Coordinates of C-alpha atoms and ligand atoms in Angstrom, one line a residue:
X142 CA -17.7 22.4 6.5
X143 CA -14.8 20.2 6.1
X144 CA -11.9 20.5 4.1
X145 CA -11.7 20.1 0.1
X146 CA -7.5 19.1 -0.3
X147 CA -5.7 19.9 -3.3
X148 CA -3.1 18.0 -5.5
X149 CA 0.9 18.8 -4.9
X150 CA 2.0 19.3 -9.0
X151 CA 4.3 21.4 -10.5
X152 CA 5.6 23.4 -7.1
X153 CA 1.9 24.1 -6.2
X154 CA -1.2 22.9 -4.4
X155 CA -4.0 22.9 -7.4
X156 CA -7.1 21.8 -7.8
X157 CA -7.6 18.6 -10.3
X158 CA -8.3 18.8 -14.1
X159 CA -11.6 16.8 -13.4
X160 CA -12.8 19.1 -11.3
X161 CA -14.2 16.6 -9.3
X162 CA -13.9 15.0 -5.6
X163 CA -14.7 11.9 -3.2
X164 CA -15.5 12.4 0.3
X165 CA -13.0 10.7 2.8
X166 CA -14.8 9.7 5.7
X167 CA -13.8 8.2 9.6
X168 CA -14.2 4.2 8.8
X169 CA -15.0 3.6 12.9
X170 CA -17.9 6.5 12.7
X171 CA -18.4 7.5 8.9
X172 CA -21.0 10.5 9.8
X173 CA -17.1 11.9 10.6
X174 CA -16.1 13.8 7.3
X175 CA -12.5 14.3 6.9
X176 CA -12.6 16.0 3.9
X177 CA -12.7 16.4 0.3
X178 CA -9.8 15.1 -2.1
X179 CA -9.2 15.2 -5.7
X180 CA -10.2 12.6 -8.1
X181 CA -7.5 13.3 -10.7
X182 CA -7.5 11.9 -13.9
X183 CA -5.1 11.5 -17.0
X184 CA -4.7 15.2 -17.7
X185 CA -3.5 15.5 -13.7
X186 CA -0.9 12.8 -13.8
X187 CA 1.1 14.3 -17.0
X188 CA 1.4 17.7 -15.9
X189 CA 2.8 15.9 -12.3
X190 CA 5.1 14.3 -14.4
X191 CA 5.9 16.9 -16.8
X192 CA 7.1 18.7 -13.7
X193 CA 8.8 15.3 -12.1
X194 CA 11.0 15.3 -14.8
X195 CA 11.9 19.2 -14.5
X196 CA 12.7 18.3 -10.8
X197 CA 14.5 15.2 -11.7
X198 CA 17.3 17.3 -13.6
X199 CA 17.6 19.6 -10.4
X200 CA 17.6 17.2 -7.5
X201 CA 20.3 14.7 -9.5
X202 CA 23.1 16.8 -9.1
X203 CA 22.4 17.8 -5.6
X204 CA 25.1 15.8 -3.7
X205 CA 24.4 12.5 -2.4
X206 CA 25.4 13.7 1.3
X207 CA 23.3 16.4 1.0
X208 CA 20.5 14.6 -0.2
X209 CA 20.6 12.6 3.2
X210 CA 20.9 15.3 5.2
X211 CA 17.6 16.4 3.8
X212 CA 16.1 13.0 4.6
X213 CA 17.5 13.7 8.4
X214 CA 15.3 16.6 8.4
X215 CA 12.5 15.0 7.0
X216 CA 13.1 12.4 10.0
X217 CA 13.2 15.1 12.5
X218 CA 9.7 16.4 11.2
X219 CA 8.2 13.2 11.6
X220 CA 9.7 12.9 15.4
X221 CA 8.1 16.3 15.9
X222 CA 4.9 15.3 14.2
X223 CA 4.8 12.1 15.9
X224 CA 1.4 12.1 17.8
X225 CA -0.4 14.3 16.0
X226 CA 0.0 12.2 12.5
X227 CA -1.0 9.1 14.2
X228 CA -3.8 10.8 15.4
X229 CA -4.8 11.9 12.3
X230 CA -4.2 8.7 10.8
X231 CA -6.5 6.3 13.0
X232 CA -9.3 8.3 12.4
X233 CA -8.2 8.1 8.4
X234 CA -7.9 4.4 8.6
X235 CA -8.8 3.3 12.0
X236 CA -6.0 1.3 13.7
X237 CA -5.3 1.6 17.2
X238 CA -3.0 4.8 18.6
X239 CA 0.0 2.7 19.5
X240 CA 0.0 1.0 15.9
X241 CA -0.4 4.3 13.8
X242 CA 2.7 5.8 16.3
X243 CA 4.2 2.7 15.0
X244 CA 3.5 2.9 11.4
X245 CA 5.0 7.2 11.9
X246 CA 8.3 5.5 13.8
X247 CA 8.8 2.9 10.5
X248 CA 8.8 6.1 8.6
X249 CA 11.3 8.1 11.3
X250 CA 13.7 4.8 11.2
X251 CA 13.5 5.2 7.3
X252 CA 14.5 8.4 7.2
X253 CA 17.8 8.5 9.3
X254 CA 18.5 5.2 7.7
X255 CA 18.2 7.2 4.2
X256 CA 20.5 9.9 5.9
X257 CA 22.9 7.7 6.6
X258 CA 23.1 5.8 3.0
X259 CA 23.4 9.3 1.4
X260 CA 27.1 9.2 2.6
X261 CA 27.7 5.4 1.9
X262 CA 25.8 5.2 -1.7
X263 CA 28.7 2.6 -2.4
X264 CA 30.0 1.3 -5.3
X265 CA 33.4 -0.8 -5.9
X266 CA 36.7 -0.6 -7.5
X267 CA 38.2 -3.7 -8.4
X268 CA 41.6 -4.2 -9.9
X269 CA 41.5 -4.1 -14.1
X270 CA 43.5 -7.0 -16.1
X271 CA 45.3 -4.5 -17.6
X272 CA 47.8 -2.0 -16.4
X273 CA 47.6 1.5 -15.1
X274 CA 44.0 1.4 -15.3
X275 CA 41.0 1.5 -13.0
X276 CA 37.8 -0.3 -13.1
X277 CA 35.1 0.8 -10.8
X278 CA 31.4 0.9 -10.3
X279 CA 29.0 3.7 -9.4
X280 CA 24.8 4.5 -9.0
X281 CA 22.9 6.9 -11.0
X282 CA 19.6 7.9 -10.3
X283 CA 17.3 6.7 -12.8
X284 CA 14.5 9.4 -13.4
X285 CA 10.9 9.6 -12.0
X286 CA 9.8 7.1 -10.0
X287 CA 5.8 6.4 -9.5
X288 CA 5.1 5.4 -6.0
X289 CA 1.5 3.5 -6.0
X290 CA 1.2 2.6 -1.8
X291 CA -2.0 1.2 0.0
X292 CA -3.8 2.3 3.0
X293 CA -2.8 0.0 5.7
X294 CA 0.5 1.5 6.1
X295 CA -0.4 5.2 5.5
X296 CA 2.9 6.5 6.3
X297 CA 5.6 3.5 6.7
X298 CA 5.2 1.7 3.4
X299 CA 5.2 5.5 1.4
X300 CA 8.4 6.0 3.1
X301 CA 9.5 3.0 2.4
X302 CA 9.7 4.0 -1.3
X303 CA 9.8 7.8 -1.3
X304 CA 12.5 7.6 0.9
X305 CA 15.0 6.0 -1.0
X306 CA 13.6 7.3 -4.6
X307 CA 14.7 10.2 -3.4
X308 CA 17.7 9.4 -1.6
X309 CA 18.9 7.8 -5.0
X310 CA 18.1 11.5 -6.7
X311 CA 14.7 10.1 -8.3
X312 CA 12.0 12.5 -8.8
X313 CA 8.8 11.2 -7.4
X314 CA 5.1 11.0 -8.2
X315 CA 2.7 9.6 -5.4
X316 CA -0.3 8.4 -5.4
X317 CA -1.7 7.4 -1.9
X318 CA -4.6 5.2 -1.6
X319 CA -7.9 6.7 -2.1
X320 CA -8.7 5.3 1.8
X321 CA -5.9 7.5 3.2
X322 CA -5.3 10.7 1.0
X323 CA -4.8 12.9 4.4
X324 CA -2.0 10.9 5.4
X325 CA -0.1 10.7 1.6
X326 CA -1.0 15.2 2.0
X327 CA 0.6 15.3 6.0
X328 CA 3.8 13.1 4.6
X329 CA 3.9 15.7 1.2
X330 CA 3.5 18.9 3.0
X331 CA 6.5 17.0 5.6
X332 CA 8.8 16.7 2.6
X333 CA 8.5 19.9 1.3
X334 CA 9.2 21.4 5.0
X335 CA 12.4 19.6 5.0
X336 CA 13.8 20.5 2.0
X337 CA 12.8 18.4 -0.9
X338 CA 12.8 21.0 -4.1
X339 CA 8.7 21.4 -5.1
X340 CA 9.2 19.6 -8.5
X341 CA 11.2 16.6 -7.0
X342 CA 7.8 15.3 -5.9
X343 CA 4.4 15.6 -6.5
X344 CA 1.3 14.1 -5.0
X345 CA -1.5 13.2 -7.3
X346 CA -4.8 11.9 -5.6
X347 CA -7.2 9.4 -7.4
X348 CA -8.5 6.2 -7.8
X349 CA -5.9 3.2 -9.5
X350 CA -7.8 2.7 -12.1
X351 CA -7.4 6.3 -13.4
X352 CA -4.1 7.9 -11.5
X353 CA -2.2 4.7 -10.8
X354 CA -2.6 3.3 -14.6
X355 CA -1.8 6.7 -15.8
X356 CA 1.5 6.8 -13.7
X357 CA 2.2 3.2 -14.7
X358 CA 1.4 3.8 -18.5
X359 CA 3.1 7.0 -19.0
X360 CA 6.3 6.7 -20.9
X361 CA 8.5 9.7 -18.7
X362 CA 8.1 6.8 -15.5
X363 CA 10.6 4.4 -15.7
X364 CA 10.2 3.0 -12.5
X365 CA 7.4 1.9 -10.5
X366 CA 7.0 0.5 -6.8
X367 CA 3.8 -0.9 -6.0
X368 CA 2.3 -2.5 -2.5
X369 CA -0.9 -3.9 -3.0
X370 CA -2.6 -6.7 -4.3
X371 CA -1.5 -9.8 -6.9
X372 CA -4.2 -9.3 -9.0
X373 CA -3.4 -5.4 -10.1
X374 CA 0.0 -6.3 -9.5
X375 CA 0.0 -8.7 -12.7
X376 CA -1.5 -5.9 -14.6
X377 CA 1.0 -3.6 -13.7
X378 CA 3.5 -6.3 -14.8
X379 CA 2.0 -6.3 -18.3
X380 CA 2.3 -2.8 -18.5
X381 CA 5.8 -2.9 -17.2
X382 CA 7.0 -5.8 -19.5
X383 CA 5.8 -4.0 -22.1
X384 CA 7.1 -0.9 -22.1
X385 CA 10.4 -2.1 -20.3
X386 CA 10.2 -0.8 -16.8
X387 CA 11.7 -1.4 -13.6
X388 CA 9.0 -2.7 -11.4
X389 CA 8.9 -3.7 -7.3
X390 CA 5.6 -5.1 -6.5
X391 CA 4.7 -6.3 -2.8
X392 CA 1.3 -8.1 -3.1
X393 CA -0.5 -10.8 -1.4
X394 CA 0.0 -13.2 1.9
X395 CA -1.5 -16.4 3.7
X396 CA 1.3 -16.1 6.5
X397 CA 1.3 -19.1 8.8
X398 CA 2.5 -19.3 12.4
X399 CA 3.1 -22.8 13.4
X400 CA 2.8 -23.6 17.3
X401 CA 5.2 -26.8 18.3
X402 CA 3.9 -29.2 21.0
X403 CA 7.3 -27.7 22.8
X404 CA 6.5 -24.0 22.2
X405 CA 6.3 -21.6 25.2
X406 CA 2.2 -21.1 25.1
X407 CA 2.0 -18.3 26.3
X408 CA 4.5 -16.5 24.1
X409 CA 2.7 -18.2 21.0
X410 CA -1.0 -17.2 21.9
X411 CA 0.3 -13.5 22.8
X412 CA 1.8 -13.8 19.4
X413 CA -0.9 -15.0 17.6
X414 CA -3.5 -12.2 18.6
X415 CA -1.2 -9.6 17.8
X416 CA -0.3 -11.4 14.2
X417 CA -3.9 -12.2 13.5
X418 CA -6.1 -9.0 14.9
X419 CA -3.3 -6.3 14.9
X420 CA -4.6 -4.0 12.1
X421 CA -7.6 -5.8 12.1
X422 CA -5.8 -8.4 10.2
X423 CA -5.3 -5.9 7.3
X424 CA -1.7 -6.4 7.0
X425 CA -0.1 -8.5 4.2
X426 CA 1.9 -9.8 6.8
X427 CA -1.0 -11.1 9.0
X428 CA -1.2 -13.9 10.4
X429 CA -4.3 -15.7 8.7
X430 CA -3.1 -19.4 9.2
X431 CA -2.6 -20.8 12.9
X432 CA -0.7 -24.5 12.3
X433 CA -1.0 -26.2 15.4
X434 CA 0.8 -29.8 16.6
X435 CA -2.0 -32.3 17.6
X436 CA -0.5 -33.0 21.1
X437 CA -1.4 -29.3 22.0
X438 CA -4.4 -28.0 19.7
X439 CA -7.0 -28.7 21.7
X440 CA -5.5 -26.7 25.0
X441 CA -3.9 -23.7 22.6
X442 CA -7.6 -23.3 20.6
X443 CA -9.7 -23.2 23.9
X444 CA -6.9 -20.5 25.4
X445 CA -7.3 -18.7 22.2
X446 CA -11.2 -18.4 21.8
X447 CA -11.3 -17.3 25.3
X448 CA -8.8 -14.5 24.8
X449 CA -10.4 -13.2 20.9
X450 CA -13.8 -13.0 22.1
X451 CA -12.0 -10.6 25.5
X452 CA -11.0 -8.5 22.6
X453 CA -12.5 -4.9 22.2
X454 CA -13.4 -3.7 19.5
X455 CA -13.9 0.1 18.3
X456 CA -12.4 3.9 17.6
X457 CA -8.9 2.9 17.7
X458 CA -8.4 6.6 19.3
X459 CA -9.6 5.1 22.6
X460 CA -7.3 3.5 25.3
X461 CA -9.5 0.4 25.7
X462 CA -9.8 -0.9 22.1
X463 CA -7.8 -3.3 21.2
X464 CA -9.4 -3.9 17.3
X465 CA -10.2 -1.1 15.5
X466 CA -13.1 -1.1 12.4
X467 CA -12.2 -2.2 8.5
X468 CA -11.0 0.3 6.5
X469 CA -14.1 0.4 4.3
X470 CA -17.5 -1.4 3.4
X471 CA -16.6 -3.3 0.7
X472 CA -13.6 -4.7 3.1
X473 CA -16.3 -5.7 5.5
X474 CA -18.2 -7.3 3.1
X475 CA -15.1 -9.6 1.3
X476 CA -14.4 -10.4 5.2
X477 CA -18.3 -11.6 5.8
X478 CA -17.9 -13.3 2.2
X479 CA -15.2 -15.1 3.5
X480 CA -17.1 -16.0 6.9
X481 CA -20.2 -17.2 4.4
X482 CA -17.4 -19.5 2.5
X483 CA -15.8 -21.2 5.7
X484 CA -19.0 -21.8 7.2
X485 CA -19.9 -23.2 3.4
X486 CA -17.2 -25.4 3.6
X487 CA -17.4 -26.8 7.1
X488 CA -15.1 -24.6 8.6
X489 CA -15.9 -25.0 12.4
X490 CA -16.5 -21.3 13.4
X491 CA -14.6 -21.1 17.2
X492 CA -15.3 -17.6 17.6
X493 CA -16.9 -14.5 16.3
X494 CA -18.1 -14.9 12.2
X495 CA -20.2 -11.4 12.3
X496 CA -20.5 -8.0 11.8
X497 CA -20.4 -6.0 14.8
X498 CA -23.0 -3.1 15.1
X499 CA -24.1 -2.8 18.4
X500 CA -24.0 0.4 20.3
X501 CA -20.7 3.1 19.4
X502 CA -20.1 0.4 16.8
X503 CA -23.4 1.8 15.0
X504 CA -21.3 3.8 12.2
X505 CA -18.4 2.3 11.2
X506 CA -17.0 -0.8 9.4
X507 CA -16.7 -3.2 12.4
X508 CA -16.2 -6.9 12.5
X509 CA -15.5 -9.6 15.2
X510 CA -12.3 -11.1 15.1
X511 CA -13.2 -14.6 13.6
X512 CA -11.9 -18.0 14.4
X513 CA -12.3 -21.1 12.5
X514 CA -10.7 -24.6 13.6
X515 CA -10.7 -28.1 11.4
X516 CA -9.8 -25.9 8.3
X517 CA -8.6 -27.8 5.7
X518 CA -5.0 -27.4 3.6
X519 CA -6.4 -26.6 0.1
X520 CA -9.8 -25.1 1.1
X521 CA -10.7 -21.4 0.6
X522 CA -10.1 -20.2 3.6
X523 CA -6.3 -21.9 4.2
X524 CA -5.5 -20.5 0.5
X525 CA -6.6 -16.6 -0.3
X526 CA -5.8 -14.1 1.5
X527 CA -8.7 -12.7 3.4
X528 CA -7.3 -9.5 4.2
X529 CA -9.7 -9.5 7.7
X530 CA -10.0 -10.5 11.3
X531 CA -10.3 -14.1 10.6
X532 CA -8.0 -16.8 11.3
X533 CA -8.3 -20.3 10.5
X534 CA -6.9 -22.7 12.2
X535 CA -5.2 -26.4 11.2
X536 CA -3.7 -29.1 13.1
X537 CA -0.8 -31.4 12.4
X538 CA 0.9 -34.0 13.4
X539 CA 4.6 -33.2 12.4
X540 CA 7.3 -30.2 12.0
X541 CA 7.2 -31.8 7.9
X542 CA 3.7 -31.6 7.7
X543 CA 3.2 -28.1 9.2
X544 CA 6.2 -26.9 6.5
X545 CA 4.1 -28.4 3.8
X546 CA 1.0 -27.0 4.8
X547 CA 2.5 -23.2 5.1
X548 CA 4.7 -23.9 1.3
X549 CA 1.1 -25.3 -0.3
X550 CA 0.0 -21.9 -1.4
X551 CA 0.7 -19.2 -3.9
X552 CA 2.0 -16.9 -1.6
X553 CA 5.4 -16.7 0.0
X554 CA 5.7 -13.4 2.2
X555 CA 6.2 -14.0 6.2
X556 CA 5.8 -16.9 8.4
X557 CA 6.5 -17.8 11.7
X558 CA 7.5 -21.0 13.6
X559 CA 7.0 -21.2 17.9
X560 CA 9.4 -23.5 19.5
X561 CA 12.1 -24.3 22.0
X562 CA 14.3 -27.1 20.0
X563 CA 16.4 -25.2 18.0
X564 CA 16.7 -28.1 15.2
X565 CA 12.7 -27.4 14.4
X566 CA 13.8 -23.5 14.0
X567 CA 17.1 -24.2 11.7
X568 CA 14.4 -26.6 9.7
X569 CA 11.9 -23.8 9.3
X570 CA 14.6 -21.2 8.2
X571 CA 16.0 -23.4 5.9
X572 CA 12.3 -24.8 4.7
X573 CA 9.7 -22.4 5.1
X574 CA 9.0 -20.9 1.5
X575 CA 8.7 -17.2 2.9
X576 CA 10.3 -13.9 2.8
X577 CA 11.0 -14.1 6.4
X578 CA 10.6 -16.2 9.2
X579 CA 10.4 -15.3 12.7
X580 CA 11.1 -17.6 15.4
X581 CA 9.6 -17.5 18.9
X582 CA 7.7 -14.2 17.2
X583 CA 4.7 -13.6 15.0
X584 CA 4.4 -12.6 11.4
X585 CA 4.6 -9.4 11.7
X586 CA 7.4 -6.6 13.3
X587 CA 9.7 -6.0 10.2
X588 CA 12.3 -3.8 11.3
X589 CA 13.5 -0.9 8.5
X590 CA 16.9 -1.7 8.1
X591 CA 16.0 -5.4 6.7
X592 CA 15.1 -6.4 3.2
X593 CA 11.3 -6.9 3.3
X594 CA 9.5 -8.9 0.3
X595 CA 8.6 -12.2 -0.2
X596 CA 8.7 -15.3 -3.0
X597 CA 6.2 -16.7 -5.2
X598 CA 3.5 -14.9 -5.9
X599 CA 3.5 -12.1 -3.7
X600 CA 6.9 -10.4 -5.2
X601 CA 8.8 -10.3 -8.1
X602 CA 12.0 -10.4 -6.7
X603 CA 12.8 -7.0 -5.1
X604 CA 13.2 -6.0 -1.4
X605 CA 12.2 -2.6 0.2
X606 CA 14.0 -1.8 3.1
X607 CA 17.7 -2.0 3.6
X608 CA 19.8 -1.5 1.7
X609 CA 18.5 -3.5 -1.3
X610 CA 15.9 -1.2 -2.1
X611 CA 18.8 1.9 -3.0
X612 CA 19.7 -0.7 -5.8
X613 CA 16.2 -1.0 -7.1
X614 CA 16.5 2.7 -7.1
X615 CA 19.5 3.3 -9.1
X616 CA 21.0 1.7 -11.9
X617 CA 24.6 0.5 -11.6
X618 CA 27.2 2.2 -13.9
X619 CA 30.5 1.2 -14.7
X620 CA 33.8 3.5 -15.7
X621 CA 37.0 2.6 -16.6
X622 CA 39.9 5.2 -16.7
X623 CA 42.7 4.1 -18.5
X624 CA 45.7 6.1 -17.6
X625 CA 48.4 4.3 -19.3
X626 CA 48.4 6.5 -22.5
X627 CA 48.2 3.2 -25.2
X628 CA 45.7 1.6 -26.4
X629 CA 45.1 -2.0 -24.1
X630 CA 42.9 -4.2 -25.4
X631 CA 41.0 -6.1 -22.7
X632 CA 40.7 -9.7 -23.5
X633 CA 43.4 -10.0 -26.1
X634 CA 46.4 -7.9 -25.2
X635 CA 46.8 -9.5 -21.9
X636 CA 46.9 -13.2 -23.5
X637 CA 48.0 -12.7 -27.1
X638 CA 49.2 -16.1 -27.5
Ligands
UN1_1051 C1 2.3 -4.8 5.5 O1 1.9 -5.8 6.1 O2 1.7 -4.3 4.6 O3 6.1 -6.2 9.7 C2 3.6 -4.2 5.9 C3 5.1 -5.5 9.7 C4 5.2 -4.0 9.4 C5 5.1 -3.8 7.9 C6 4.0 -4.6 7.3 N1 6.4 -3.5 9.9 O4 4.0 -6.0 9.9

């Protein structure tokens, strides 16, 4: 009989107001229960925040220092947890071992990098126009935070948010994706080891449309980090705008990797299986566009069909699969819409274009990595993001035109540019319309102590990860001490004629 999971509010592990639950299942073998979690509702979420706010009042005056070394113990949890929560979390969500020990290490290289901030929370003191008197700047925490996180990053992108929220002296309520609700409880119950006081953070489990809106609607939650996709990302904006909350959203991507006719191949098509099919291609930093120079296409695409349809897919918990299953059915299915589209459109299919069922792939949400070549800029497949194993191909002819093929779309979040002439990679960095570019490396590989986040339409302007996200985090406050014992009036004293 597997396991029915509770809620984290108010100090305790409790059951949901609704009463009621959803089965969370194995996505590579789904007759593999992993248990039962809440589906909270309204009721839930206010007595989570209720409590935040209770916790908030506590955990703010805890010293900043002491705050981090809290987050160091929360680091050294994770170290010790290691193996066993990526375990855990490819069956949840089904990547492959070495990228769910990657996704625990982005949280671990968080953490000490939270540690270490909680002894440089920095502000500045600059010198006043007037005499005997100091003007300085300082952060304040800002209340509790609701933490909205999706399921392809159980544990990094979580810590990406919790981490600092708390770091700052935020309270924070958590909602995990409904897809990976044991990770969000291991990363909780981690917290709670460490140090963090019960009512500093709660873990509410539910759907978005009932839990998330509730968090994002609720009047005590002034700020709100979201990772997830455009369209409930604009929502959330109108909620936001609204009511006049701070909001960091990371949405949607259609990350291009462009391949120069002077590129190192091999590098490039090593690259491009690990941007395109790592995940399963369920990253928002996938590479889902492959823009190739003429003089090479041909020789790259052959190399590349050959090596997609070597990869294997299945349970990601076994040494020889290299592709693990979609997270769900109705991710399978918006990937095989997708396939239906191309193939619509002309899209020449190179490789793959099915669902994969055969044998141990009986039960689970498998597709073929999927390659389609003479895709053209504009079309469906070069513009939405597919969230899947499918790549589609373009050629050029130019450096210029491969930069205007990757800036033609709504999205901005990661590209990538292959090359050995380093005028073509100072172009890209200063052209590409992207949060990051990598050169002579894939899309994907953000390192914690960077800003991560994009332009256009997959951000609104914030970064997670270095030290930018401690300022979405905290408000900046500003003091003056004016010891000179008169009245000095800024502006006019200093220039009275
Ligand atoms: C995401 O794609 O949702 O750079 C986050 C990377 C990871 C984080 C990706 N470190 O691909």
């Amino acid at each position: 009989m597997a396991k029915t999971f509770k809620n984290f509010i108010a100090g305790a592990w409790v059951a949901p107001f609704t009463g009621e639950y959803y089965e969370n299942r194995n996505p590579a073998d789904w007759r593999d229960l992993i248990g039962r979690f809440p589906s909270s509702g309204k009721r839930d979420v206010a007595r989570a925040v209720r409590s935040a706010a209770r916790g908030f009042e506590a955990w703010r005056r805890v010293p900043v220092p002491q705050r981090g070394d809290v987050l160091r113990r929360i680091g050294d949890l994770l170290v010790r947890d290691k193996e066993d929560i990526a375990r855990s979390m490819t069956r949840e969500m089904g990547k492959v071992l070495a990228e769910t020990r990657g996704d625990v290490q982005e949280g671990i290289d968080t953490a000490y990098y939270a540690a270490g901030e909680g002894r440089r929370r920095m502000g500045y003191t600059v010198p006043s126009e007037l005499r005997n008197k100091f003007a300085m700047t300082l952060r304040r925490p800002i209340g509790v935070a609701g933490i909205i996180t999706p399921f392809n990053f159980p544990m990094a992108i979580p810590t990406w948010k919790i981490f600092p929220a708390l770091l700052c002296g935020n309270a924070v309520v958590f909602k995990p994706s409904v897809d990976v609700p044991h990770t969000g409880t291991r990363l909780v119950e981690i917290l709670l080891e460490a140090g963090v006081p019960p009512e500093a953070v709660q873990l509410v489990h539910g759907r978005g449309s009932s839990v998330g809106d509730a968090i994002v609607a609720h009047p005590q939650v002034p700020l709100i980090s979201y990772t997830g996709s455009t369209e409930v990302g604009s929502r959330l904006g109108e909620t936001c705008g609204r009511m006049h909350k701070r909001l960091s959203l990371e949405m949607g991507g259609k990350n291009a990797m462009i391949v120069m006719d002077d590129a190192d191949l091999d590098l490039a098509l090593e690259g491009v299986l690990w941007g395109a099919f790592g995940t399963t291609g369920q990253r928002c930093t996938a590479t889902s566009r492959l823009v190739l120079h003429r003089k090479i296409h041909d020789r790259f695409l052959r190399r590349l069909a050959d090596r997609v349809e070597k990869l294997r897919l299945g349970d990601g918990l076994l040494p020889t699969t290299d592709v693990g299953p979609m997270i769900n059915e109705a991710a399978l299915r918006n990937t095989m819409r997708y396939v239906a589209i191309a193939t619509d459109e002309g899209d020449e299919l190179v490789t793959g274009g099915k669902r994969a069922r055969g044998g141990k792939l009986a039960h689970g949400w498998f597709h073929q990595p999927t390659v389609f070549a003479g895709v053209k800029p504009r079309s469906h497949l070069e513009q939405e993001e597919v969230f899947g194993p499918v790549l589609a191909v373009l050629r050029v002819g130019s450096l210029d035109e491969a930069i205007r093929v990757n800036n033609d779309v709504r999205y901005g979040l990661s590209s990538a540019l292959y090359t050995n002439d380093l005028r073509s990679a100072y172009k890209a960095i200063e052209d590409l319309d992207a949060g990051i570019t990598y050169v002579n490396a894939p899309t994907i590989g953000a390192e914690a102590h960077l800003p991560f986040g994009g332009v256009k339409e997959t951000g609104n302007g914030h970064r997670e990860g270095g030290w930018q996200v401690y300022d979405f985090f905290s408000e900046t406050k500003v003091a003056y001490i004016d010891c000179s014992g008169v009245l000095q009036r800024a502006q006019i004293d200093t220039y009275d004629v």
